[in-house]
PDB file of C-alpha atoms in Angstrom:
ATOM      1  CA  MET A  33     -14.062 -54.766  25.930  1.00  0.00           C
ATOM      2  CA  ILE A  34     -11.896 -53.586  22.543  1.00  0.00           C
ATOM      3  CA  GLY A  35     -11.065 -56.242  20.060  1.00  0.00           C
ATOM      4  CA  ILE A  36      -7.992 -56.367  17.703  1.00  0.00           C
ATOM      5  CA  LEU A  37      -7.884 -58.439  14.740  1.00  0.00           C
ATOM      6  CA  CYS A  38      -4.813 -58.657  13.062  1.00  0.00           C
ATOM      7  CA  GLY A  39      -5.064 -60.643   9.869  1.00  0.00           C
ATOM      8  CA  SER A  40      -1.777 -61.657   8.906  1.00  0.00           C
ATOM      9  CA  SER A  41      -0.504 -65.236  10.061  1.00  0.00           C
ATOM     10  CA  ARG A  42       3.095 -64.586   9.332  1.00  0.00           C
ATOM     11  CA  THR A  43       5.516 -64.611  12.505  1.00  0.00           C
ATOM     12  CA  ASN A  44       6.188 -61.165  13.730  1.00  0.00           C
ATOM     13  CA  SER A  45       4.204 -59.632  10.947  1.00  0.00           C
ATOM     14  CA  ASN A  46       3.971 -55.748  10.155  1.00  0.00           C
ATOM     15  CA  THR A  47       0.210 -56.212  10.880  1.00  0.00           C
ATOM     16  CA  ALA A  48       0.859 -57.804  14.383  1.00  0.00           C
ATOM     17  CA  ARG A  49       3.314 -54.575  14.918  1.00  0.00           C
ATOM     18  CA  ALA A  50       0.204 -52.132  13.946  1.00  0.00           C
ATOM     19  CA  GLY A  51      -2.139 -54.178  16.447  1.00  0.00           C
ATOM     20  CA  LYS A  52       0.296 -54.223  19.595  1.00  0.00           C
ATOM     21  CA  ALA A  53       0.655 -50.261  18.727  1.00  0.00           C
ATOM     22  CA  ILE A  54      -3.098 -49.888  18.760  1.00  0.00           C
ATOM     23  CA  LYS A  55      -3.033 -51.679  22.131  1.00  0.00           C
ATOM     24  CA  ARG A  56      -0.352 -49.414  23.718  1.00  0.00           C
ATOM     25  CA  LEU A  57      -2.344 -46.468  22.583  1.00  0.00           C
ATOM     26  CA  LEU A  58      -5.624 -47.774  24.257  1.00  0.00           C
ATOM     27  CA  THR A  59      -3.705 -48.496  27.434  1.00  0.00           C
ATOM     28  CA  GLU A  60      -2.236 -44.849  27.160  1.00  0.00           C
ATOM     29  CA  LYS A  61      -5.597 -43.511  26.766  1.00  0.00           C
ATOM     30  CA  GLY A  62      -6.944 -45.258  29.971  1.00  0.00           C
ATOM     31  CA  ILE A  63      -8.504 -48.352  28.614  1.00  0.00           C
ATOM     32  CA  GLU A  64      -6.888 -51.419  30.865  1.00  0.00           C
ATOM     33  CA  SER A  65      -5.249 -53.805  28.967  1.00  0.00           C
ATOM     34  CA  SER A  66      -7.322 -56.913  30.312  1.00  0.00           C
ATOM     35  CA  LEU A  67     -10.184 -55.089  28.662  1.00  0.00           C
ATOM     36  CA  VAL A  68      -8.618 -55.111  25.182  1.00  0.00           C
ATOM     37  CA  SER A  69      -8.576 -58.635  23.189  1.00  0.00           C
ATOM     38  CA  MET A  70      -5.930 -59.632  20.580  1.00  0.00           C
ATOM     39  CA  PRO A  71      -6.032 -63.366  19.353  1.00  0.00           C
ATOM     40  CA  ASP A  72      -2.550 -64.614  18.035  1.00  0.00           C
ATOM     41  CA  PHE A  73      -2.831 -65.168  14.341  1.00  0.00           C
ATOM     42  CA  GLU A  74       0.029 -67.099  14.224  1.00  0.00           C
ATOM     43  CA  ASP A  75      -2.544 -69.994  15.330  1.00  0.00           C
ATOM     44  CA  TYR A  76      -4.833 -69.245  12.570  1.00  0.00           C
ATOM     45  CA  ASP A  77      -6.381 -72.342  11.616  1.00  0.00           C
ATOM     46  CA  ILE A  78     -10.020 -71.533  10.467  1.00  0.00           C
ATOM     47  CA  PRO A  79     -10.444 -73.644   7.738  1.00  0.00           C
ATOM     48  CA  PHE A  80     -11.350 -72.367   3.968  1.00  0.00           C
ATOM     49  CA  SER A  81     -14.944 -73.439   2.781  1.00  0.00           C
ATOM     50  CA  ASN A  82     -13.542 -76.532   1.152  1.00  0.00           C
ATOM     51  CA  GLY A  83     -12.398 -77.661   4.347  1.00  0.00           C
ATOM     52  CA  GLY A  84     -15.620 -77.461   6.556  1.00  0.00           C
ATOM     53  CA  LEU A  85     -17.608 -74.686   7.932  1.00  0.00           C
ATOM     54  CA  LEU A  86     -17.279 -73.154  11.518  1.00  0.00           C
ATOM     55  CA  LYS A  87     -19.799 -74.721  13.957  1.00  0.00           C
ATOM     56  CA  PRO A  88     -20.827 -73.199  17.279  1.00  0.00           C
ATOM     57  CA  GLY A  89     -19.751 -75.230  20.134  1.00  0.00           C
ATOM     58  CA  GLN A  90     -17.148 -76.922  17.887  1.00  0.00           C
ATOM     59  CA  LEU A  91     -14.457 -74.325  17.503  1.00  0.00           C
ATOM     60  CA  SER A  92     -10.675 -74.694  17.865  1.00  0.00           C
ATOM     61  CA  SER A  93      -8.921 -72.828  20.834  1.00  0.00           C
ATOM     62  CA  PHE A  94      -7.982 -69.948  18.106  1.00  0.00           C
ATOM     63  CA  SER A  95     -11.590 -70.043  16.605  1.00  0.00           C
ATOM     64  CA  GLU A  96     -12.977 -69.518  19.904  1.00  0.00           C
ATOM     65  CA  SER A  97     -10.422 -66.592  20.953  1.00  0.00           C
ATOM     66  CA  VAL A  98     -11.719 -65.021  17.977  1.00  0.00           C
ATOM     67  CA  HIS A  99     -15.453 -65.675  18.903  1.00  0.00           C
ATOM     68  CA  LYS A 100     -15.177 -64.532  22.261  1.00  0.00           C
ATOM     69  CA  CYS A 101     -13.164 -61.242  20.942  1.00  0.00           C
ATOM     70  CA  LEU A 102     -15.992 -60.433  18.426  1.00  0.00           C
ATOM     71  CA  ALA A 103     -18.784 -61.288  20.923  1.00  0.00           C
ATOM     72  CA  ASP A 104     -17.680 -59.432  23.852  1.00  0.00           C
ATOM     73  CA  SER A 105     -16.306 -56.373  22.224  1.00  0.00           C
ATOM     74  CA  LYS A 106     -17.938 -53.246  21.299  1.00  0.00           C
ATOM     75  CA  LEU A 107     -15.305 -51.553  19.258  1.00  0.00           C
ATOM     76  CA  ILE A 108     -13.384 -54.060  17.089  1.00  0.00           C
ATOM     77  CA  PHE A 109     -10.724 -53.028  14.948  1.00  0.00           C
ATOM     78  CA  ILE A 110      -9.843 -55.264  11.794  1.00  0.00           C
ATOM     79  CA  LEU A 111      -6.307 -54.908  10.335  1.00  0.00           C
ATOM     80  CA  SER A 112      -5.059 -56.659   7.124  1.00  0.00           C
ATOM     81  CA  PRO A 113      -1.921 -56.640   5.437  1.00  0.00           C
ATOM     82  CA  GLU A 114      -2.206 -55.443   1.859  1.00  0.00           C
ATOM     83  CA  TYR A 115      -1.485 -58.324  -0.897  1.00  0.00           C
ATOM     84  CA  ASN A 116      -1.112 -57.359  -4.359  1.00  0.00           C
ATOM     85  CA  TRP A 117      -4.019 -54.579  -3.549  1.00  0.00           C
ATOM     86  CA  PHE A 118      -6.426 -57.139  -1.544  1.00  0.00           C
ATOM     87  CA  PRO A 119      -6.932 -57.848   2.140  1.00  0.00           C
ATOM     88  CA  SER A 120      -5.306 -61.297   3.118  1.00  0.00           C
ATOM     89  CA  PRO A 121      -7.080 -64.501   2.720  1.00  0.00           C
ATOM     90  CA  GLU A 122      -7.057 -65.182   6.460  1.00  0.00           C
ATOM     91  CA  ILE A 123      -8.949 -62.061   7.264  1.00  0.00           C
ATOM     92  CA  ILE A 124     -11.343 -62.499   4.232  1.00  0.00           C
ATOM     93  CA  ASN A 125     -11.868 -66.136   5.128  1.00  0.00           C
ATOM     94  CA  LEU A 126     -12.500 -65.167   8.823  1.00  0.00           C
ATOM     95  CA  ILE A 127     -15.527 -62.726   7.964  1.00  0.00           C
ATOM     96  CA  ASN A 128     -16.942 -65.324   5.527  1.00  0.00           C
ATOM     97  CA  GLN A 129     -16.841 -68.253   8.167  1.00  0.00           C
ATOM     98  CA  PHE A 130     -17.959 -66.171  11.164  1.00  0.00           C
ATOM     99  CA  GLY A 131     -20.497 -63.850   8.873  1.00  0.00           C
ATOM    100  CA  LYS A 132     -23.485 -66.310   9.542  1.00  0.00           C
ATOM    101  CA  ARG A 133     -26.615 -65.958  11.810  1.00  0.00           C
ATOM    102  CA  GLU A 134     -25.392 -68.601  14.057  1.00  0.00           C
ATOM    103  CA  PHE A 135     -22.496 -66.234  14.978  1.00  0.00           C
ATOM    104  CA  ALA A 136     -24.709 -63.212  15.010  1.00  0.00           C
ATOM    105  CA  GLU A 137     -23.325 -62.221  18.584  1.00  0.00           C
ATOM    106  CA  CYS A 138     -20.194 -61.538  16.915  1.00  0.00           C
ATOM    107  CA  TRP A 139     -21.440 -58.723  14.514  1.00  0.00           C
ATOM    108  CA  GLU A 140     -24.615 -57.301  16.379  1.00  0.00           C
ATOM    109  CA  GLY A 141     -24.283 -54.080  18.211  1.00  0.00           C
ATOM    110  CA  LYS A 142     -20.667 -53.479  17.311  1.00  0.00           C
ATOM    111  CA  ILE A 143     -18.202 -50.657  15.560  1.00  0.00           C
ATOM    112  CA  PHE A 144     -15.820 -51.718  13.462  1.00  0.00           C
ATOM    113  CA  ALA A 145     -12.958 -49.803  12.137  1.00  0.00           C
ATOM    114  CA  THR A 146     -10.611 -51.212   9.406  1.00  0.00           C
ATOM    115  CA  SER A 147      -6.857 -50.651   8.667  1.00  0.00           C
ATOM    116  CA  GLY A 148      -4.384 -51.559   6.106  1.00  0.00           C
ATOM    117  CA  ILE A 149      -1.119 -52.295   6.275  1.00  0.00           C
ATOM    118  CA  SER A 150       1.968 -52.068   4.175  1.00  0.00           C
ATOM    119  CA  SER A 151       5.950 -52.245   4.368  1.00  0.00           C
ATOM    120  CA  GLY A 152       5.945 -49.294   1.655  1.00  0.00           C
ATOM    121  CA  ARG A 153       3.286 -46.969   0.315  1.00  0.00           C
ATOM    122  CA  GLY A 154       0.106 -48.845   0.653  1.00  0.00           C
ATOM    123  CA  GLY A 155      -2.593 -50.015   2.851  1.00  0.00           C
ATOM    124  CA  ARG A 156      -5.765 -47.834   1.455  1.00  0.00           C
ATOM    125  CA  ILE A 157      -7.168 -50.463  -0.689  1.00  0.00           C
ATOM    126  CA  PRO A 158      -7.804 -53.411   2.287  1.00  0.00           C
ATOM    127  CA  ALA A 159      -9.049 -50.921   4.460  1.00  0.00           C
ATOM    128  CA  ILE A 160     -11.563 -49.750   2.040  1.00  0.00           C
ATOM    129  CA  GLN A 161     -12.352 -53.420   0.756  1.00  0.00           C
ATOM    130  CA  LEU A 162     -12.717 -54.675   4.414  1.00  0.00           C
ATOM    131  CA  GLY A 163     -15.256 -51.701   5.131  1.00  0.00           C
ATOM    132  CA  TYR A 164     -17.213 -52.991   2.197  1.00  0.00           C
ATOM    133  CA  MET A 165     -17.458 -56.418   3.271  1.00  0.00           C
ATOM    134  CA  LEU A 166     -18.488 -55.598   6.717  1.00  0.00           C
ATOM    135  CA  ASN A 167     -21.045 -53.079   5.388  1.00  0.00           C
ATOM    136  CA  LYS A 168     -22.427 -55.831   3.331  1.00  0.00           C
ATOM    137  CA  LEU A 169     -22.767 -58.087   6.083  1.00  0.00           C
ATOM    138  CA  VAL A 170     -24.383 -55.354   8.573  1.00  0.00           C
ATOM    139  CA  ASN A 171     -27.051 -54.870   5.672  1.00  0.00           C
ATOM    140  CA  VAL A 172     -27.864 -58.384   4.693  1.00  0.00           C
ATOM    141  CA  MET A 173     -28.011 -59.472   8.487  1.00  0.00           C
ATOM    142  CA  ASN A 174     -30.269 -56.679   9.312  1.00  0.00           C
ATOM    143  CA  LEU A 175     -27.814 -55.882  12.047  1.00  0.00           C
ATOM    144  CA  ASN A 176     -27.400 -52.596  14.810  1.00  0.00           C
ATOM    145  CA  SER A 177     -23.956 -52.072  14.113  1.00  0.00           C
ATOM    146  CA  ILE A 178     -21.551 -49.436  12.483  1.00  0.00           C
ATOM    147  CA  VAL A 179     -18.807 -49.665  10.209  1.00  0.00           C
ATOM    148  CA  SER A 180     -16.567 -46.372  10.713  1.00  0.00           C
ATOM    149  CA  ALA A 181     -15.575 -44.024   8.456  1.00  0.00           C
ATOM    150  CA  LYS A 182     -12.253 -43.383   9.565  1.00  0.00           C
ATOM    151  CA  ASN A 183      -9.849 -45.947   8.538  1.00  0.00           C
ATOM    152  CA  PHE A 184      -6.141 -46.051   8.856  1.00  0.00           C
ATOM    153  CA  GLU A 185      -3.207 -46.734   6.010  1.00  0.00           C
ATOM    154  CA  SER A 186      -0.195 -48.226   7.775  1.00  0.00           C
ATOM    155  CA  GLN A 187       2.749 -46.865   5.374  1.00  0.00           C
ATOM    156  CA  PHE A 188       6.160 -48.080   5.823  1.00  0.00           C
ATOM    157  CA  THR A 189       5.397 -49.714   8.833  1.00  0.00           C
ATOM    158  CA  PRO A 190       8.761 -51.404   9.767  1.00  0.00           C
ATOM    159  CA  LYS A 191      10.240 -47.841   9.572  1.00  0.00           C
ATOM    160  CA  ALA A 192       7.428 -46.567  11.930  1.00  0.00           C
ATOM    161  CA  LEU A 193       6.913 -49.496  14.720  1.00  0.00           C
ATOM    162  CA  ASN A 194       9.501 -51.916  16.077  1.00  0.00           C
ATOM    163  CA  GLN A 195       8.078 -55.668  16.626  1.00  0.00           C
ATOM    164  CA  ASP A 196       6.553 -54.923  19.991  1.00  0.00           C
ATOM    165  CA  GLY A 197       4.317 -52.135  18.327  1.00  0.00           C
ATOM    166  CA  ASP A 198       6.842 -48.928  19.932  1.00  0.00           C
ATOM    167  CA  SER A 199       7.155 -46.101  17.872  1.00  0.00           C
ATOM    168  CA  LEU A 200      10.464 -45.637  16.037  1.00  0.00           C
ATOM    169  CA  GLY A 201       9.772 -41.655  16.214  1.00  0.00           C
ATOM    170  CA  ASN A 202       7.953 -41.023  12.741  1.00  0.00           C
ATOM    171  CA  THR A 203       5.707 -38.196  14.121  1.00  0.00           C
ATOM    172  CA  GLU A 204       3.547 -38.119  11.088  1.00  0.00           C
ATOM    173  CA  TYR A 205       3.034 -41.993  11.514  1.00  0.00           C
ATOM    174  CA  ASP A 206       2.498 -41.490  15.086  1.00  0.00           C
ATOM    175  CA  ALA A 207      -0.088 -38.750  14.907  1.00  0.00           C
ATOM    176  CA  GLY A 208      -2.197 -40.513  12.237  1.00  0.00           C
ATOM    177  CA  LEU A 209      -2.550 -43.829  14.362  1.00  0.00           C
ATOM    178  CA  ASP A 210      -3.240 -41.576  17.421  1.00  0.00           C
ATOM    179  CA  ASN A 211      -6.404 -39.973  15.410  1.00  0.00           C
ATOM    180  CA  PHE A 212      -7.680 -43.131  14.266  1.00  0.00           C
ATOM    181  CA  VAL A 213      -7.549 -44.840  17.323  1.00  0.00           C
ATOM    182  CA  GLN A 214      -9.166 -41.596  19.100  1.00  0.00           C
ATOM    183  CA  TYR A 215     -11.607 -41.262  16.713  1.00  0.00           C
ATOM    184  CA  ASN A 216     -12.905 -44.878  17.086  1.00  0.00           C
ATOM    185  CA  LEU A 217     -12.787 -44.603  20.956  1.00  0.00           C
ATOM    186  CA  ASN A 218     -15.008 -40.864  20.545  1.00  0.00           C
ATOM    187  CA  LEU A 219     -17.422 -42.997  17.945  1.00  0.00           C
ATOM    188  CA  LEU A 220     -17.738 -45.784  20.613  1.00  0.00           C
ATOM    189  CA  ARG A 221     -18.615 -43.263  23.427  1.00  0.00           C
ATOM    190  CA  LYS A 222     -21.066 -41.420  21.194  1.00  0.00           C
ATOM    191  CA  ALA A 223     -22.724 -44.520  19.428  1.00  0.00           C
ATOM    192  CA  ASP A 224     -23.112 -46.658  22.539  1.00  0.00           C
ATOM    193  CA  ILE A 225     -26.115 -45.018  24.172  1.00  0.00           C
ATOM    194  CA  LEU A 226     -27.913 -45.337  20.369  1.00  0.00           C
ATOM    195  CA  LEU A 227     -26.879 -49.063  19.522  1.00  0.00           C
ATOM    196  CA  SER A 228     -28.301 -50.017  23.120  1.00  0.00           C
ATOM    197  CA  GLU A 229     -31.290 -48.110  22.915  1.00  0.00           C
ATOM    198  CA  SER A 230     -31.857 -49.629  19.524  1.00  0.00           C
ATOM    199  CA  LEU A 231     -31.276 -52.855  20.552  1.00  0.00           C
ATOM    200  CA  GLU A 232     -33.874 -52.334  23.349  1.00  0.00           C
ATOM    201  CA  MET A 233     -36.443 -51.467  21.120  1.00  0.00           C
ATOM    202  CA  ARG A 234     -36.324 -54.783  18.812  1.00  0.00           C
TER     203      ARG A 234
END
C-alpha cells in the first residue's frame, strides 16, 4: 500500500490537486489504484491537544482512515500547503496526535516523502520542516523508517494541475513531479528488503 496525506482541509485545495496528480502517476507506473490510499482531508476532525488526545479504538471515521493509511502503507507521501512559510496546522497536528507509541504501527518500517504546495513561488520550507518533524519522530521512537532526501516544491500549482490532478501542460512541473514519484518508488524497492531484515533482527 502507498499512502498520500494531503494536509489541507479546504475544498478543492491545491494540495489535493497535487495528491491526485501523485496518485495518477502511481497508477500510470503500474500501481493499482486500490493500493493507493488518500484520506479526504475535507473531513478533517482531528482535535488539537486542548480538545483531547487520540486513543486507539476510539477514532472518528476520518482519523481511522488516516490511521489505516499510515499503518498499512510502506511509502507515504505527506503534502502540505505553505502558510506563511510554514506547514499547515492540520498536518502538524496530525503528526503530533499520531506521533505517539500507541500508534507506533503508523511510523515503523516506512518511507516518508514530503512536498510543499504553493499557488505561487514557494513550497520548499514546508517540505523541509516536515522532514525535520518526521526525522525527529523516527529518532525519538527509535524506528526503522526513512525520511526521503527527495522532496518536491509544487510551485504555481493551479497553473500546472486542474482540480482532478491532471496536467495542464507545464512540462517542467510535470517532469519534476514525475521524478519525485519515481525516485521514491525506487527508494521503496531498494529499502524494502533492508527494512524487512532490520525488523526481523529486532
